[in-house]
């Protein structure tokens, strides 16, 4: 039995949010330790994979990165096609990136499947002196919109595993 035979599910997850909030670093942090790591670059989008165990099932997370398209608000519906989860990232030191979260949620509601599981992530939590988005603001927004929420640091690794695993667990519950 090969590694591929054991995989029960492949979950496509998209990472979205403003430019420079740390999307690529979060993805690298989550995927880089895995020996199954592979990455692919096609037409300006790319993904990395990590195989994890969720409730004794082997799940391959295929996590897509926007590769700079967020700067031009040109993320296409192809990017969202088949996505079961979304990691919506803002930067806790950049108020504007949090103010834009509502717009990203609208994007998801317009282009993604209605059952998509959304994890809101306030990244760069290590930059305590530069923080401009209070945790409570994000908690309130997440509750109102029905999103899961974590504050993370791709730099220190704080909560990165927790955020991805929670998202994958919730996807597993609904598939
Ligand atoms: P993207 O445009 O959203 O993919 O953002 P990147 O992952 O390229 O990160 C943008 C910049 O923020 C880079 O200089 C990263 O080193 C930095 N960065 C990303 N995550 C963190 C973090 O958690 N803490 C700190 N201090 N810097 C970070
Ligand atoms: Mg990037």
GROMACS .gro file of N, CA and C in nm, residues 22 25-26 29 121-127 150-161:
model
   69
   22UNK      N    1   0.120   3.831   0.493
   22UNK     CA    2   0.193   3.711   0.538
   22UNK      C    3   0.134   3.580   0.490
   25UNK      N    4   0.408   3.330   0.376
   25UNK     CA    5   0.486   3.284   0.491
   25UNK      C    6   0.406   3.186   0.577
   26UNK      N    7   0.277   3.210   0.593
   26UNK     CA    8   0.192   3.118   0.669
   26UNK      C    9   0.188   2.981   0.602
   29UNK      N   10   0.518   2.803   0.640
   29UNK     CA   11   0.530   2.756   0.778
   29UNK      C   12   0.453   2.627   0.798
  121UNK      N   13  -0.777   3.499   0.994
  121UNK     CA   14  -0.647   3.493   1.061
  121UNK      C   15  -0.586   3.633   1.071
  122UNK      N   16  -0.560   3.677   1.195
  122UNK     CA   17  -0.488   3.801   1.220
  122UNK      C   18  -0.341   3.767   1.238
  123UNK      N   19  -0.262   3.791   1.133
  123UNK     CA   20  -0.121   3.749   1.136
  123UNK      C   21  -0.030   3.862   1.185
  124UNK      N   22   0.094   3.826   1.215
  124UNK     CA   23   0.200   3.915   1.268
  124UNK      C   24   0.173   3.953   1.413
  125UNK      N   25   0.112   3.859   1.488
  125UNK     CA   26   0.081   3.883   1.629
  125UNK      C   27   0.208   3.904   1.711
  126UNK      N   28   0.322   3.867   1.656
  126UNK     CA   29   0.450   3.890   1.726
  126UNK      C   30   0.486   4.038   1.736
  127UNK      N   31   0.429   4.120   1.648
  127UNK     CA   32   0.464   4.263   1.646
  127UNK      C   33   0.374   4.339   1.744
  150UNK      N   34  -0.833   3.298   1.447
  150UNK     CA   35  -0.710   3.284   1.525
  150UNK      C   36  -0.620   3.404   1.497
  151UNK      N   37  -0.541   3.442   1.595
  151UNK     CA   38  -0.429   3.532   1.570
  151UNK      C   39  -0.305   3.445   1.562
  152UNK      N   40  -0.219   3.474   1.464
  152UNK     CA   41  -0.102   3.389   1.437
  152UNK      C   42   0.024   3.472   1.422
  153UNK      N   43   0.135   3.403   1.421
  153UNK     CA   44   0.261   3.461   1.374
  153UNK      C   45   0.330   3.358   1.286
  154UNK      N   46   0.342   3.392   1.158
  154UNK     CA   47   0.417   3.303   1.068
  154UNK      C   48   0.565   3.307   1.106
  155UNK      N   49   0.606   3.418   1.169
  155UNK     CA   50   0.747   3.433   1.209
  155UNK      C   51   0.783   3.338   1.323
  156UNK      N   52   0.704   3.338   1.429
  156UNK     CA   53   0.735   3.251   1.544
  156UNK      C   54   0.667   3.114   1.532
  157UNK      N   55   0.567   3.105   1.447
  157UNK     CA   56   0.492   2.980   1.433
  157UNK      C   57   0.370   2.974   1.525
  158UNK      N   58   0.354   3.074   1.610
  158UNK     CA   59   0.241   3.076   1.705
  158UNK      C   60   0.107   3.057   1.635
  159UNK      N   61   0.033   2.954   1.679
  159UNK     CA   62  -0.104   2.927   1.633
  159UNK      C   63  -0.119   2.889   1.485
  160UNK      N   64  -0.009   2.873   1.414
  160UNK     CA   65  -0.021   2.841   1.271
  160UNK      C   66  -0.080   2.701   1.253
  161UNK      N   67  -0.022   2.603   1.325
  161UNK     CA   68  -0.077   2.467   1.319
  161UNK      C   69  -0.223   2.465   1.364
   0.00000   0.00000   0.00000
